[in-house]
XYZ file of C-alpha atoms in Angstrom:
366
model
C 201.458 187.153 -20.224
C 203.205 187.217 -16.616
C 200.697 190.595 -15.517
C 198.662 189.417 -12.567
C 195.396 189.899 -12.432
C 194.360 189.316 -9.189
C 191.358 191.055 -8.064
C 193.162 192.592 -4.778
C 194.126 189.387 -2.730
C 190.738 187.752 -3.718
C 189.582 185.910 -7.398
C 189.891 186.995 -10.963
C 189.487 190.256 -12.061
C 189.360 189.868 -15.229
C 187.480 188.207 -18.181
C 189.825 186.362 -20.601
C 189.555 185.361 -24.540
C 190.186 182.046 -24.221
C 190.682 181.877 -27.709
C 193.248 183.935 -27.789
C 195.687 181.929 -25.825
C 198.631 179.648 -27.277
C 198.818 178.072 -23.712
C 197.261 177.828 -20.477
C 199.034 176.198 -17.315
C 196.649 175.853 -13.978
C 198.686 175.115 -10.794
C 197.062 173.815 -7.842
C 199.545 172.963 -5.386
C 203.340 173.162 -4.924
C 203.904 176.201 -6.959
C 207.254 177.348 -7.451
C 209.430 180.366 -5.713
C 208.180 182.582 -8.529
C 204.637 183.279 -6.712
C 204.335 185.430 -4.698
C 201.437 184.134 -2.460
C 199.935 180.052 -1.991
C 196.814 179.344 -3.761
C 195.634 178.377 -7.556
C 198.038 179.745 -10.174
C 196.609 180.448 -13.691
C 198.989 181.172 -16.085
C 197.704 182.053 -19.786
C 200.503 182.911 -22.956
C 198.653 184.600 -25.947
C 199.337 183.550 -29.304
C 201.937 185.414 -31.566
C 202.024 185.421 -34.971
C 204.205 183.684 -37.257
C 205.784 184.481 -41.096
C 202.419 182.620 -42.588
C 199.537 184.371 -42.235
C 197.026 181.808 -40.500
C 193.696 182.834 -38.759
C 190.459 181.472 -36.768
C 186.834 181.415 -36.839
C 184.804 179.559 -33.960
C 180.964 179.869 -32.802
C 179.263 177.551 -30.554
C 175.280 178.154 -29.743
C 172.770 176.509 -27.459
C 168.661 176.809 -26.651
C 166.604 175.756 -24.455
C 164.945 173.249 -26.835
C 168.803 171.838 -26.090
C 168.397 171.040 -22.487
C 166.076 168.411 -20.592
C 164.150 168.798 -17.520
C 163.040 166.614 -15.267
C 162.472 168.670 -12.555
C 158.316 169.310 -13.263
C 157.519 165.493 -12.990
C 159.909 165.142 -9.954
C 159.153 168.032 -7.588
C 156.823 167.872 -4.455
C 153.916 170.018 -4.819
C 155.359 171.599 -1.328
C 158.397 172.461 -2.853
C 156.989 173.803 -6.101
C 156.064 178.106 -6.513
C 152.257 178.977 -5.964
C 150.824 182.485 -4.743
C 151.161 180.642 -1.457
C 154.105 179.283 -1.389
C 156.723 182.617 -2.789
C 159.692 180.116 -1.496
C 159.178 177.233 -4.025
C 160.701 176.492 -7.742
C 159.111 178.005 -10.022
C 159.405 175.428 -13.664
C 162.035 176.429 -15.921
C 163.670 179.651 -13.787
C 166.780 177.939 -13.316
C 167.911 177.179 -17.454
C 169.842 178.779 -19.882
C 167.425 180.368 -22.531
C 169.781 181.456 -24.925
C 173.945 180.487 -25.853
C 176.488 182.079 -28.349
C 180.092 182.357 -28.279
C 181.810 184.184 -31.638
C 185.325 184.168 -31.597
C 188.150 185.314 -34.751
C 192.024 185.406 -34.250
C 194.013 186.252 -37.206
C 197.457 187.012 -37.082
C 200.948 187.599 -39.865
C 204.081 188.572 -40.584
C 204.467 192.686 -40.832
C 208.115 191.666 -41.776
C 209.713 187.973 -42.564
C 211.404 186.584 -39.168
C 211.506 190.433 -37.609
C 207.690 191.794 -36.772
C 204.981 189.772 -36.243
C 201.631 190.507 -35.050
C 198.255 188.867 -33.530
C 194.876 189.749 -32.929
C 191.449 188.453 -31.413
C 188.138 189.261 -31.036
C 185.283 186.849 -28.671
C 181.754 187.734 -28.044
C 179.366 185.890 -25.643
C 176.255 186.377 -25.009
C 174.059 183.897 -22.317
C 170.043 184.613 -21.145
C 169.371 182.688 -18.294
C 166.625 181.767 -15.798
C 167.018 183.216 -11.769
C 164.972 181.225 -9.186
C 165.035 183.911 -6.742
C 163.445 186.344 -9.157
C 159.940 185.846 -8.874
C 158.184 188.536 -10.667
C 156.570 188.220 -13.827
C 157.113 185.611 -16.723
C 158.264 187.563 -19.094
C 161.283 189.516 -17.156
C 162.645 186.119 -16.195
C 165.830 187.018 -18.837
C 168.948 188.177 -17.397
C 171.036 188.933 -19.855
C 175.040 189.255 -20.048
C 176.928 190.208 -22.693
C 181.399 189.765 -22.214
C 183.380 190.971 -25.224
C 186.930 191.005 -25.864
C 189.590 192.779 -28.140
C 193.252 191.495 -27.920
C 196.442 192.456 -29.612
C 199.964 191.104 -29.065
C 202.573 192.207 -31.547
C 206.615 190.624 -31.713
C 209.460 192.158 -32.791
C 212.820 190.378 -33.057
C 215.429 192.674 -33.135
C 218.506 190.383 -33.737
C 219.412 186.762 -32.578
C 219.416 187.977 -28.822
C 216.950 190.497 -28.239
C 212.884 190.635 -28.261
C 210.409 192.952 -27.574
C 206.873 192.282 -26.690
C 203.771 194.062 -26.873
C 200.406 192.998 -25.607
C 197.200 194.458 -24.648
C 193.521 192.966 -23.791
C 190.313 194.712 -23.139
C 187.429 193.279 -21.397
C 183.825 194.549 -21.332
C 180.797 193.330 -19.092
C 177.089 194.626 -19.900
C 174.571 192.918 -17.683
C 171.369 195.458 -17.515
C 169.700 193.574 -14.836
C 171.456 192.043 -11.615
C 170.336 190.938 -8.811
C 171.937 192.966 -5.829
C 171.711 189.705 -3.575
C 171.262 185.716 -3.951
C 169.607 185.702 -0.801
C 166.440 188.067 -0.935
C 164.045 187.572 -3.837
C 162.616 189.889 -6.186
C 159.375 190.904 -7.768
C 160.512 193.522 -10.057
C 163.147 194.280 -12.324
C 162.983 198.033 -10.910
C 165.274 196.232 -7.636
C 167.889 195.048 -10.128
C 171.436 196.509 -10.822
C 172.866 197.908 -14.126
C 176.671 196.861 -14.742
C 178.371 198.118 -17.655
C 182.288 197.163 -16.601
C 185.995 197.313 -18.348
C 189.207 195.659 -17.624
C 191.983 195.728 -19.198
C 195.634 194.865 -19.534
C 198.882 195.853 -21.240
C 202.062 195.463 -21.092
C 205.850 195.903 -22.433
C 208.436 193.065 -22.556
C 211.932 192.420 -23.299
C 213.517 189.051 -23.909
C 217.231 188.581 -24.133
C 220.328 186.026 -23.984
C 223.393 187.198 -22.820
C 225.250 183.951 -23.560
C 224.293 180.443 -23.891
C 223.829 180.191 -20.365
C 222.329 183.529 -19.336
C 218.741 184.454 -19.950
C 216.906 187.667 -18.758
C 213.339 189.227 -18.799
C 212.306 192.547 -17.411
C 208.553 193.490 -18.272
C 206.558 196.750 -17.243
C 202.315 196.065 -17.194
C 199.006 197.252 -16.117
C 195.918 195.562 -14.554
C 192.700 197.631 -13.964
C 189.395 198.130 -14.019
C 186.782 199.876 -13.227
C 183.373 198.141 -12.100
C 180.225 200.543 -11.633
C 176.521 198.978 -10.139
C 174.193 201.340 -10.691
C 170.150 201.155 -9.785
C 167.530 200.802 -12.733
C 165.403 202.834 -10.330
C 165.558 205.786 -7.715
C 162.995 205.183 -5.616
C 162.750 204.116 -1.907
C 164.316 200.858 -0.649
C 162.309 198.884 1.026
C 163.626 194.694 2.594
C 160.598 192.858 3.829
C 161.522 189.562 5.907
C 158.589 186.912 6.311
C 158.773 183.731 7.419
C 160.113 181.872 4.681
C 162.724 183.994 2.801
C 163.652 187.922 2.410
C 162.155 189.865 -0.310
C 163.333 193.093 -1.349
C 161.401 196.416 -2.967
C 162.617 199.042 -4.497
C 166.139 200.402 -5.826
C 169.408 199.724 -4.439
C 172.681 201.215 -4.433
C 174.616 203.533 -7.000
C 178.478 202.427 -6.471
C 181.200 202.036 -8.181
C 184.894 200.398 -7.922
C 187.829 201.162 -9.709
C 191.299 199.450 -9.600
C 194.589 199.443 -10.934
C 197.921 197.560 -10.419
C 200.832 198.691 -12.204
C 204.110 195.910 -11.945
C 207.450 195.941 -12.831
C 209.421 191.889 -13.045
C 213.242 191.752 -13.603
C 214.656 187.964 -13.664
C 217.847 186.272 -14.820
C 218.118 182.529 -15.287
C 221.651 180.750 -15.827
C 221.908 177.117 -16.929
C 224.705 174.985 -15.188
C 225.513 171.618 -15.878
C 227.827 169.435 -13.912
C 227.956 171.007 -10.809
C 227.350 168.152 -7.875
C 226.960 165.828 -10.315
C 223.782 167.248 -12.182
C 222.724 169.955 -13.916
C 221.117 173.063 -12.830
C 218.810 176.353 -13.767
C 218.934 178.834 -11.390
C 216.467 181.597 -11.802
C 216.897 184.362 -9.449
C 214.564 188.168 -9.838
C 212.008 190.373 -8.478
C 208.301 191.953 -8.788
C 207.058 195.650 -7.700
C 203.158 196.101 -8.255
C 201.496 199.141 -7.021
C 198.158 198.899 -6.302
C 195.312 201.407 -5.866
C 192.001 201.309 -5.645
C 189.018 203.860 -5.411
C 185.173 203.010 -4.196
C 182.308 205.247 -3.608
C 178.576 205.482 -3.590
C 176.276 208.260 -4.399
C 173.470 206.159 -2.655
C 174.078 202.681 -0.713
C 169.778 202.679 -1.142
C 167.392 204.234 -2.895
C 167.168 207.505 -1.608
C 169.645 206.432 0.651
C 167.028 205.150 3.172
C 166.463 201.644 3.926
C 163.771 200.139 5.938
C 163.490 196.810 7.223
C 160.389 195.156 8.016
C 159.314 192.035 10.140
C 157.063 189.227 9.468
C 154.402 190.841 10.948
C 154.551 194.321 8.866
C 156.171 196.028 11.385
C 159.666 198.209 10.256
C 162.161 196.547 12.379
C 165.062 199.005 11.452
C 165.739 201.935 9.711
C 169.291 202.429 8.024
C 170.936 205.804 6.914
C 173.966 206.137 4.666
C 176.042 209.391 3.500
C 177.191 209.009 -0.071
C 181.110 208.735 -0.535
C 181.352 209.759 -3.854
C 180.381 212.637 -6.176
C 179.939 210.828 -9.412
C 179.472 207.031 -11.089
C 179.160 205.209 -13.504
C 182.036 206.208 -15.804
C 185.262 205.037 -16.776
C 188.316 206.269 -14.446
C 186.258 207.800 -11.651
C 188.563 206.687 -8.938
C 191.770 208.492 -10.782
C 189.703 211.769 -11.061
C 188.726 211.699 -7.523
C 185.146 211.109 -7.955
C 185.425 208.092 -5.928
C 186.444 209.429 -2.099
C 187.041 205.475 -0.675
C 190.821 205.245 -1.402
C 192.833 201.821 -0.582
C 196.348 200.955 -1.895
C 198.702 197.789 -1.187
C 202.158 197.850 -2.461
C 203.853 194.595 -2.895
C 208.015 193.967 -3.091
C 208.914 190.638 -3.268
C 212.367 188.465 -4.341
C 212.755 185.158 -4.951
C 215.544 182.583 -5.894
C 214.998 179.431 -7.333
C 216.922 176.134 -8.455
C 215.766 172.990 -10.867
C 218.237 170.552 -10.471
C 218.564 167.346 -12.338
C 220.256 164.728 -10.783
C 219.656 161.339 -13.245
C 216.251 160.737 -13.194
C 215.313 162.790 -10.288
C 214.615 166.233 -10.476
C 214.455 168.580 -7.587
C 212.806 172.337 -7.513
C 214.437 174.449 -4.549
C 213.123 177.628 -4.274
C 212.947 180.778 -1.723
């Protein structure tokens, strides 16, 4: 819906409704003047309703009873878990348990060829299997739970003119994470609890100025905010052996907030018979304003950490000062809870030209 959702300059930052979505481009090279930066583009256009009511029900589902293994029959007894051996696969902690993804989109005329509106709801749920948790049997589960509301309403306000409305919300509950993929675990007191929202809205406004001018100007927001919080407060401990780390006891209590607000403005004019082709030049400009808040009120348990060799011995001892007051709610950077503070501003321009020439087609851009 042309609001990026970038996670800073890194991945996604967001969890879509697929189902939502009338279209979905993906871009992996040669992307046009439009972008701001090189990389993957992933564009996704929600659906808008129409004057005929219409809607959508999916569900999909899998077990375990789904999947094969041949892993048991397969694996070298060196290789495979034993009170000896901590470092080895233990059978079945690598499968999905449990599968199911609900999704219904319904959307209508509020008035014949003037409003229409959309919306969607998705719910997944997934239990899997983690080979670096090796505590008991039966807290192998981790659980994660993604649900999404979305709402996109059109209104057509004469031949020339549209206005666009659109908002998604995205919720994560996982009540057990592991903090790292590279220590294992013996207790589901050392996992994380992350219960995180993202969202994004936005205002639009569509119009032709003539049969060869076009414009768009649309105002949006991005956020989030992302808390991991302990499932227990006591000490940390990180013993090392030989064969792999293994970590005791609670971890941190932090949490991450973000939000990008962007303004676009573009014109596009169609030309045809200039140098002997036609032409649709597209020329505009993005603002986004970008902050985002991060704090801790312990980066351990008791915000001591102690690190101990293969032989028993504590190796090193790590301090940390917390850098925030309060997580674990919604909007703690914007109340100042969270005393981390980054922002990155980004003005950009671009000008761009598809030219048809026969049967060749050119795309100059800058």
């Amino acid at each position: 819906e042309g609001i990026n959702t970038t996670e800073g300059t890194a991945g996604a930052g967001f969890y879509v409704d697929y189902g939502s979505f009338e279209e979905v481009f993906l871009g992996t090279i040669a992307q046009g003047a439009e972008m701001p930066t090189p990389g993957v583009q992933s564009q996704m256009l929600g659906k808008s309703g129409g004057n005929k009511f219409q809607g959508e029900l999916y569900q999909d589902f899998e077990t375990n009873g789904m999947i094969s293994d041949n892993i048991s029959g397969n694996l070298p007894s060196q290789f495979a878990f034993s009170s000896a051996n901590t470092a080895g696969i233990r059978e079945h902690s690598n499968e999905t348990v449990k599968y199911r993804d609900s999704n219904i989109n319904v959307g209508g005329p509020i008035s014949q060829d003037k409003l229409w509106w959309y919306f969607s709801y998705r719910n997944q749920k997934t239990s899997v299997g983690q080979p670096n948790f090796i505590g008991p049997i039966s807290g192998m589960l981790f659980d994660t739970k993604l649900w999404n509301p979305s709402g996109k309403a059109t209104y057509q306000m004469n031949k020339n003119n549209k206005l666009i409305g659109y908002y998604q919300w995205g919720q994560k509950v996982q009540p057990n994470r592991l903090p790292s993929s590279t220590n294992s675990y013996t207790s589901l007191d050392s996992t994380l609890k992350q219960i995180s929202g993202s969202w994004i809205y936005k205002g639009e406004w569509n119009g032709t100025i003539s049969n060869n001018v076009y414009v768009e100007a649309r105002y949006g927001v991005f956020g989030y905010y992302f808390p991991l919080l302990a499932n227990t407060d006591s000490p940390a401990h990180e013993q090392v052996n030989a064969q792999l780390a293994q970590y005791f006891g609670a971890d941190q209590k932090e949490q991450t907030d973000r939000q990008r607000r962007q303004a676009t403005g573009s014109m596009t004019y169609f030309r045809d018979g200039l140098l002997g082709g036609s032409h649709n030049f597209k020329f505009g400009g993005e603002l986004m304003l970008e902050t985002g808040w991060f704090g801790y009120t312990q980066a351990y348990g008791g915000n001591v950490r102690e690190n101990f060799n293969s032989s028993g011995a504590a190796s090193t001892i790590n301090l940390a000062a917390p850098t925030a007051t309060h997580v674990g709610s919604l909007g703690d950077g914007p109340n100042g809870n969270l005393l981390s503070v980054s922002k990155l501003n980004t003005i950009d321009a671009f000008v761009t030209d598809q030219y048809t020439l026969g049967r060749a087609t050119f795309n100059l851009g800058l």
